[in-house]
């Protein structure tokens, strides 16, 4: 029987892995998760964390800079 987990449940489960002393296979067996699903969910979490920009109130913490482009046209008569 398959167990369906929400994104929040996967996040919690993957966080529990850091405290587990055994292998990934042992962890998956203990939590009734296939090893393939474990790796897939872990990859999805990493991808999601990389694609979500951090919201900062301080502009100096951003990795981006704001540019203003101006164009000057000189007409010769």
mmCIF file of N, CA, C and O in Angstrom:
data_model
loop_
_atom_site.group_PDB
_atom_site.id
_atom_site.type_symbol
_atom_site.label_atom_id
_atom_site.label_comp_id
_atom_site.label_asym_id
_atom_site.label_seq_id
_atom_site.Cartn_x
_atom_site.Cartn_y
_atom_site.Cartn_z
ATOM 1 N N UNK A 1 0.839 -1.179 0.000
ATOM 2 C CA UNK A 1 0.000 0.000 0.000
ATOM 3 C C UNK A 1 0.887 1.246 0.000
ATOM 4 O O UNK A 1 1.807 1.371 0.791
ATOM 5 N N UNK A 2 0.610 2.155 -0.912
ATOM 6 C CA UNK A 2 1.402 3.370 -1.026
ATOM 7 C C UNK A 2 0.982 4.383 0.033
ATOM 8 O O UNK A 2 -0.187 4.498 0.369
ATOM 9 N N UNK A 3 1.984 5.103 0.520
ATOM 10 C CA UNK A 3 1.732 6.198 1.449
ATOM 11 C C UNK A 3 1.990 7.493 0.709
ATOM 12 O O UNK A 3 3.070 7.681 0.139
ATOM 13 N N UNK A 4 1.019 8.372 0.692
ATOM 14 C CA UNK A 4 1.174 9.660 0.029
ATOM 15 C C UNK A 4 1.530 10.707 1.070
ATOM 16 O O UNK A 4 0.890 10.804 2.115
ATOM 17 N N UNK A 5 2.563 11.470 0.781
ATOM 18 C CA UNK A 5 3.028 12.497 1.706
ATOM 19 C C UNK A 5 2.923 13.861 1.045
ATOM 20 O O UNK A 5 3.167 14.000 -0.157
ATOM 21 N N UNK A 6 2.614 14.851 1.851
ATOM 22 C CA UNK A 6 2.585 16.227 1.362
ATOM 23 C C UNK A 6 4.014 16.746 1.286
ATOM 24 O O UNK A 6 4.955 16.129 1.807
ATOM 25 N N UNK A 7 4.193 17.897 0.663
ATOM 26 C CA UNK A 7 5.518 18.514 0.577
ATOM 27 C C UNK A 7 6.070 18.793 1.975
ATOM 28 O O UNK A 7 7.260 18.588 2.236
ATOM 29 N N UNK A 8 5.204 19.225 2.880
ATOM 30 C CA UNK A 8 5.635 19.503 4.254
ATOM 31 C C UNK A 8 6.074 18.222 4.958
ATOM 32 O O UNK A 8 7.056 18.214 5.711
ATOM 33 N N UNK A 9 5.380 17.124 4.702
ATOM 34 C CA UNK A 9 5.751 15.844 5.305
ATOM 35 C C UNK A 9 7.083 15.354 4.755
ATOM 36 O O UNK A 9 7.908 14.818 5.497
ATOM 37 N N UNK A 10 7.331 15.552 3.451
ATOM 38 C CA UNK A 10 8.612 15.163 2.867
ATOM 39 C C UNK A 10 9.736 16.000 3.450
ATOM 40 O O UNK A 10 10.810 15.487 3.748
ATOM 41 N N UNK A 11 9.485 17.281 3.609
ATOM 42 C CA UNK A 11 10.502 18.157 4.193
ATOM 43 C C UNK A 11 10.869 17.684 5.593
ATOM 44 O O UNK A 11 12.043 17.568 5.938
ATOM 45 N N UNK A 12 9.869 17.374 6.391
ATOM 46 C CA UNK A 12 10.109 16.883 7.753
ATOM 47 C C UNK A 12 10.882 15.557 7.732
ATOM 48 O O UNK A 12 11.838 15.371 8.486
ATOM 49 N N UNK A 13 10.487 14.657 6.852
ATOM 50 C CA UNK A 13 11.151 13.358 6.762
ATOM 51 C C UNK A 13 12.611 13.519 6.338
ATOM 52 O O UNK A 13 13.510 12.898 6.908
ATOM 53 N N UNK A 14 12.850 14.368 5.351
ATOM 54 C CA UNK A 14 14.214 14.584 4.884
ATOM 55 C C UNK A 14 15.070 15.284 5.941
ATOM 56 O O UNK A 14 16.274 15.053 6.021
ATOM 57 N N UNK A 15 14.457 16.111 6.761
ATOM 58 C CA UNK A 15 15.193 16.739 7.863
ATOM 59 C C UNK A 15 15.554 15.706 8.928
ATOM 60 O O UNK A 15 16.614 15.789 9.548
ATOM 61 N N UNK A 16 14.699 14.715 9.124
ATOM 62 C CA UNK A 16 14.977 13.651 10.088
ATOM 63 C C UNK A 16 16.181 12.822 9.670
ATOM 64 O O UNK A 16 16.883 12.258 10.504
ATOM 65 N N UNK A 17 16.440 12.768 8.367
ATOM 66 C CA UNK A 17 17.555 11.968 7.864
ATOM 67 C C UNK A 17 18.886 12.433 8.439
ATOM 68 O O UNK A 17 19.778 11.630 8.688
ATOM 69 N N UNK A 18 19.036 13.734 8.679
ATOM 70 C CA UNK A 18 20.312 14.246 9.180
ATOM 71 C C UNK A 18 20.637 13.718 10.573
ATOM 72 O O UNK A 18 21.803 13.655 10.951
ATOM 73 N N UNK A 19 19.614 13.315 11.329
ATOM 74 C CA UNK A 19 19.831 12.783 12.674
ATOM 75 C C UNK A 19 19.937 11.257 12.706
ATOM 76 O O UNK A 19 20.220 10.682 13.742
ATOM 77 N N UNK A 20 19.706 10.622 11.565
ATOM 78 C CA UNK A 20 19.722 9.169 11.481
ATOM 79 C C UNK A 20 21.150 8.697 11.262
ATOM 80 O O UNK A 20 21.856 9.201 10.390
ATOM 81 N N UNK A 21 21.596 7.721 12.024
ATOM 82 C CA UNK A 21 22.987 7.264 11.965
ATOM 83 C C UNK A 21 23.253 6.208 10.894
ATOM 84 O O UNK A 21 24.388 5.984 10.540
ATOM 85 N N UNK A 22 22.232 5.594 10.360
ATOM 86 C CA UNK A 22 22.415 4.521 9.391
ATOM 87 C C UNK A 22 22.540 5.023 7.966
ATOM 88 O O UNK A 22 22.706 6.217 7.706
ATOM 89 N N UNK A 23 22.444 4.086 7.036
ATOM 90 C CA UNK A 23 22.536 4.409 5.610
ATOM 91 C C UNK A 23 21.193 4.929 5.103
ATOM 92 O O UNK A 23 20.161 4.826 5.785
ATOM 93 N N UNK A 24 21.214 5.454 3.877
ATOM 94 C CA UNK A 24 19.962 5.901 3.258
ATOM 95 C C UNK A 24 18.998 4.735 3.094
ATOM 96 O O UNK A 24 17.792 4.889 3.297
ATOM 97 N N UNK A 25 19.522 3.573 2.741
ATOM 98 C CA UNK A 25 18.667 2.393 2.562
ATOM 99 C C UNK A 25 18.010 2.012 3.886
ATOM 100 O O UNK A 25 16.803 1.738 3.932
ATOM 101 N N UNK A 26 18.766 2.003 4.961
ATOM 102 C CA UNK A 26 18.213 1.677 6.281
ATOM 103 C C UNK A 26 17.165 2.704 6.697
ATOM 104 O O UNK A 26 16.113 2.356 7.244
ATOM 105 N N UNK A 27 17.452 3.977 6.425
ATOM 106 C CA UNK A 27 16.492 5.036 6.749
ATOM 107 C C UNK A 27 15.184 4.820 5.994
ATOM 108 O O UNK A 27 14.097 4.907 6.573
ATOM 109 N N UNK A 28 15.297 4.521 4.705
ATOM 110 C CA UNK A 28 14.103 4.314 3.883
ATOM 111 C C UNK A 28 13.310 3.096 4.344
ATOM 112 O O UNK A 28 12.075 3.134 4.382
ATOM 113 N N UNK A 29 14.003 2.023 4.707
ATOM 114 C CA UNK A 29 13.318 0.833 5.195
ATOM 115 C C UNK A 29 12.568 1.132 6.489
ATOM 116 O O UNK A 29 11.441 0.695 6.672
ATOM 117 N N UNK A 30 13.193 1.900 7.366
ATOM 118 C CA UNK A 30 12.554 2.238 8.646
ATOM 119 C C UNK A 30 11.316 3.102 8.449
ATOM 120 O O UNK A 30 10.350 2.994 9.192
ATOM 121 N N UNK A 31 11.340 3.958 7.422
ATOM 122 C CA UNK A 31 10.219 4.877 7.187
ATOM 123 C C UNK A 31 9.307 4.428 6.052
ATOM 124 O O UNK A 31 8.444 5.192 5.618
ATOM 125 N N UNK A 32 9.515 3.199 5.580
ATOM 126 C CA UNK A 32 8.666 2.617 4.537
ATOM 127 C C UNK A 32 8.631 3.481 3.275
ATOM 128 O O UNK A 32 7.568 3.813 2.752
ATOM 129 N N UNK A 33 9.829 3.853 2.815
ATOM 130 C CA UNK A 33 9.978 4.677 1.617
ATOM 131 C C UNK A 33 10.915 3.939 0.669
ATOM 132 O O UNK A 33 11.945 3.409 1.103
ATOM 133 N N UNK A 34 10.581 3.913 -0.612
ATOM 134 C CA UNK A 34 11.516 3.303 -1.561
ATOM 135 C C UNK A 34 12.710 4.238 -1.721
ATOM 136 O O UNK A 34 12.580 5.463 -1.635
ATOM 137 N N UNK A 35 13.875 3.652 -1.956
ATOM 138 C CA UNK A 35 15.097 4.449 -2.081
ATOM 139 C C UNK A 35 15.005 5.388 -3.280
ATOM 140 O O UNK A 35 15.467 6.524 -3.232
ATOM 141 N N UNK A 36 14.355 4.948 -4.363
ATOM 142 C CA UNK A 36 14.193 5.795 -5.547
ATOM 143 C C UNK A 36 13.335 7.018 -5.228
ATOM 144 O O UNK A 36 13.647 8.139 -5.647
ATOM 145 N N UNK A 37 12.266 6.806 -4.475
ATOM 146 C CA UNK A 37 11.394 7.916 -4.095
ATOM 147 C C UNK A 37 12.125 8.873 -3.172
ATOM 148 O O UNK A 37 11.986 10.099 -3.290
ATOM 149 N N UNK A 38 12.920 8.329 -2.270
ATOM 150 C CA UNK A 38 13.707 9.166 -1.360
ATOM 151 C C UNK A 38 14.613 10.107 -2.148
ATOM 152 O O UNK A 38 14.633 11.313 -1.926
ATOM 153 N N UNK A 39 15.375 9.540 -3.104
ATOM 154 C CA UNK A 39 16.291 10.366 -3.895
ATOM 155 C C UNK A 39 15.539 11.368 -4.769
ATOM 156 O O UNK A 39 15.981 12.504 -4.960
ATOM 157 N N UNK A 40 14.385 10.967 -5.302
ATOM 158 C CA UNK A 40 13.590 11.876 -6.129
ATOM 159 C C UNK A 40 13.088 13.050 -5.300
ATOM 160 O O UNK A 40 13.193 14.205 -5.715
ATOM 161 N N UNK A 41 12.545 12.776 -4.130
ATOM 162 C CA UNK A 41 12.030 13.840 -3.275
ATOM 163 C C UNK A 41 13.148 14.744 -2.770
ATOM 164 O O UNK A 41 12.989 15.952 -2.659
ATOM 165 N N UNK A 42 14.293 14.165 -2.488
ATOM 166 C CA UNK A 42 15.434 14.964 -2.032
ATOM 167 C C UNK A 42 15.891 15.905 -3.145
ATOM 168 O O UNK A 42 16.164 17.081 -2.912
ATOM 169 N N UNK A 43 15.944 15.409 -4.374
ATOM 170 C CA UNK A 43 16.330 16.243 -5.517
ATOM 171 C C UNK A 43 15.313 17.350 -5.763
ATOM 172 O O UNK A 43 15.687 18.495 -6.050
ATOM 173 N N UNK A 44 14.026 17.023 -5.636
ATOM 174 C CA UNK A 44 12.987 18.040 -5.811
ATOM 175 C C UNK A 44 13.101 19.136 -4.757
ATOM 176 O O UNK A 44 12.924 20.317 -5.057
ATOM 177 N N UNK A 45 13.408 18.752 -3.540
ATOM 178 C CA UNK A 45 13.559 19.729 -2.468
ATOM 179 C C UNK A 45 14.741 20.654 -2.739
ATOM 180 O O UNK A 45 14.629 21.870 -2.599
ATOM 181 N N UNK A 46 15.853 20.086 -3.163
ATOM 182 C CA UNK A 46 17.034 20.903 -3.474
ATOM 183 C C UNK A 46 16.717 21.858 -4.625
ATOM 184 O O UNK A 46 17.033 23.043 -4.565
ATOM 185 N N UNK A 47 16.074 21.349 -5.661
ATOM 186 C CA UNK A 47 15.715 22.177 -6.811
ATOM 187 C C UNK A 47 14.783 23.308 -6.389
ATOM 188 O O UNK A 47 14.942 24.445 -6.816
ATOM 189 N N UNK A 48 13.825 22.992 -5.528
ATOM 190 C CA UNK A 48 12.870 23.997 -5.060
ATOM 191 C C UNK A 48 13.587 25.064 -4.232
ATOM 192 O O UNK A 48 13.323 26.240 -4.378
ATOM 193 N N UNK A 49 14.505 24.658 -3.389
ATOM 194 C CA UNK A 49 15.224 25.619 -2.551
ATOM 195 C C UNK A 49 16.115 26.525 -3.392
ATOM 196 O O UNK A 49 16.293 27.686 -3.058
ATOM 197 N N UNK A 50 16.657 26.006 -4.481
ATOM 198 C CA UNK A 50 17.502 26.817 -5.343
ATOM 199 C C UNK A 50 16.695 27.791 -6.190
ATOM 200 O O UNK A 50 17.194 28.842 -6.559
ATOM 201 N N UNK A 51 15.450 27.459 -6.500
ATOM 202 C CA UNK A 51 14.648 28.310 -7.376
ATOM 203 C C UNK A 51 13.860 29.366 -6.622
ATOM 204 O O UNK A 51 13.307 30.259 -7.230
ATOM 205 N N UNK A 52 13.813 29.289 -5.299
ATOM 206 C CA UNK A 52 13.065 30.266 -4.510
ATOM 207 C C UNK A 52 14.037 31.332 -4.027
ATOM 208 O O UNK A 52 14.896 31.060 -3.209
ATOM 209 N N UNK A 53 13.922 32.568 -4.546
ATOM 210 C CA UNK A 53 14.827 33.618 -4.086
ATOM 211 C C UNK A 53 14.489 34.039 -2.658
ATOM 212 O O UNK A 53 13.330 34.047 -2.263
ATOM 213 N N UNK A 54 15.516 34.341 -1.908
ATOM 214 C CA UNK A 54 15.296 34.792 -0.541
ATOM 215 C C UNK A 54 14.795 36.229 -0.566
ATOM 216 O O UNK A 54 15.300 37.058 -1.314
ATOM 217 N N UNK A 55 13.826 36.506 0.255
ATOM 218 C CA UNK A 55 13.305 37.849 0.370
ATOM 219 C C UNK A 55 14.144 38.605 1.393
ATOM 220 O O UNK A 55 14.225 38.215 2.542
ATOM 221 N N UNK A 56 14.785 39.664 0.958
ATOM 222 C CA UNK A 56 15.601 40.444 1.873
ATOM 223 C C UNK A 56 15.141 41.883 1.845
ATOM 224 O O UNK A 56 14.740 42.414 0.814
ATOM 225 N N UNK A 57 15.225 42.522 2.989
ATOM 226 C CA UNK A 57 14.861 43.929 3.065
ATOM 227 C C UNK A 57 16.078 44.806 2.816
ATOM 228 O O UNK A 57 15.960 45.978 2.533
ATOM 229 N N UNK A 58 17.261 44.240 2.892
ATOM 230 C CA UNK A 58 18.488 44.980 2.704
ATOM 231 C C UNK A 58 18.996 44.728 1.293
ATOM 232 O O UNK A 58 19.337 43.616 0.945
ATOM 233 N N UNK A 59 19.088 45.769 0.486
ATOM 234 C CA UNK A 59 19.475 45.617 -0.913
ATOM 235 C C UNK A 59 20.911 45.119 -1.052
ATOM 236 O O UNK A 59 21.260 44.496 -2.043
ATOM 237 N N UNK A 60 21.751 45.364 -0.077
ATOM 238 C CA UNK A 60 23.149 44.931 -0.188
ATOM 239 C C UNK A 60 23.284 43.425 -0.048
ATOM 240 O O UNK A 60 24.305 42.877 -0.414
ATOM 241 N N UNK A 61 22.261 42.731 0.454
ATOM 242 C CA UNK A 61 22.320 41.290 0.595
ATOM 243 C C UNK A 61 21.923 40.569 -0.689
ATOM 244 O O UNK A 61 22.118 39.381 -0.810
ATOM 245 N N UNK A 62 21.381 41.285 -1.641
ATOM 246 C CA UNK A 62 20.955 40.680 -2.892
ATOM 247 C C UNK A 62 22.166 40.387 -3.770
ATOM 248 O O UNK A 62 23.169 41.088 -3.732
ATOM 249 N N UNK A 63 22.057 39.340 -4.567
ATOM 250 C CA UNK A 63 23.123 39.008 -5.506
ATOM 251 C C UNK A 63 22.980 39.802 -6.793
ATOM 252 O O UNK A 63 23.816 39.716 -7.678
ATOM 253 N N UNK A 64 21.933 40.584 -6.924
ATOM 254 C CA UNK A 64 21.670 41.343 -8.131
ATOM 255 C C UNK A 64 21.860 42.826 -7.861
ATOM 256 O O UNK A 64 21.675 43.302 -6.750
ATOM 257 N N UNK A 65 22.220 43.533 -8.916
ATOM 258 C CA UNK A 65 22.304 44.981 -8.802
ATOM 259 C C UNK A 65 21.302 45.586 -9.765
ATOM 260 O O UNK A 65 20.973 44.995 -10.800
ATOM 261 N N UNK A 66 20.813 46.742 -9.426
ATOM 262 C CA UNK A 66 19.830 47.402 -10.267
ATOM 263 C C UNK A 66 20.561 48.359 -11.193
ATOM 264 O O UNK A 66 21.384 49.160 -10.751
ATOM 265 N N UNK A 67 20.270 48.259 -12.473
ATOM 266 C CA UNK A 67 20.885 49.130 -13.465
ATOM 267 C C UNK A 67 19.837 50.013 -14.096
ATOM 268 O O UNK A 67 18.688 49.619 -14.265
ATOM 269 N N UNK A 68 20.262 51.223 -14.440
ATOM 270 C CA UNK A 68 19.380 52.127 -15.163
ATOM 271 C C UNK A 68 20.095 52.458 -16.461
ATOM 272 O O UNK A 68 21.214 52.971 -16.453
ATOM 273 N N UNK A 69 19.475 52.123 -17.562
ATOM 274 C CA UNK A 69 20.088 52.350 -18.861
ATOM 275 C C UNK A 69 19.503 53.612 -19.464
ATOM 276 O O UNK A 69 18.289 53.786 -19.511
ATOM 277 N N UNK A 70 20.373 54.492 -19.909
ATOM 278 C CA UNK A 70 19.919 55.709 -20.570
ATOM 279 C C UNK A 70 20.568 55.784 -21.946
ATOM 280 O O UNK A 70 21.675 55.287 -22.161
ATOM 281 N N UNK A 71 19.891 56.411 -22.848
ATOM 282 C CA UNK A 71 20.399 56.577 -24.211
ATOM 283 C C UNK A 71 20.404 58.061 -24.539
ATOM 284 O O UNK A 71 19.413 58.766 -24.322
ATOM 285 N N UNK A 72 21.525 58.531 -25.024
ATOM 286 C CA UNK A 72 21.633 59.928 -25.420
ATOM 287 C C UNK A 72 21.729 59.996 -26.940
ATOM 288 O O UNK A 72 22.565 59.331 -27.551
ATOM 289 N N UNK A 73 20.850 60.772 -27.527
ATOM 290 C CA UNK A 73 20.840 60.930 -28.979
ATOM 291 C C UNK A 73 21.346 62.318 -29.316
ATOM 292 O O UNK A 73 20.814 63.317 -28.814
ATOM 293 N N UNK A 74 22.382 62.413 -30.132
ATOM 294 C CA UNK A 74 22.935 63.708 -30.529
ATOM 295 C C UNK A 74 22.598 63.904 -31.992
ATOM 296 O O UNK A 74 22.947 63.115 -32.860
ATOM 297 N N UNK A 75 21.917 65.000 -32.256
ATOM 298 C CA UNK A 75 21.533 65.314 -33.626
ATOM 299 C C UNK A 75 22.443 66.428 -34.141
ATOM 300 O O UNK A 75 22.606 67.453 -33.511
ATOM 301 N N UNK A 76 23.023 66.219 -35.297
ATOM 302 C CA UNK A 76 23.850 67.243 -35.911
ATOM 303 C C UNK A 76 23.063 67.888 -37.032
ATOM 304 O O UNK A 76 22.562 67.231 -37.923
ATOM 305 N N UNK A 77 22.954 69.227 -37.012
ATOM 306 C CA UNK A 77 22.189 69.933 -38.039
ATOM 307 C C UNK A 77 23.086 70.606 -39.002
ATOM 308 O O UNK A 77 24.007 71.220 -38.910
#
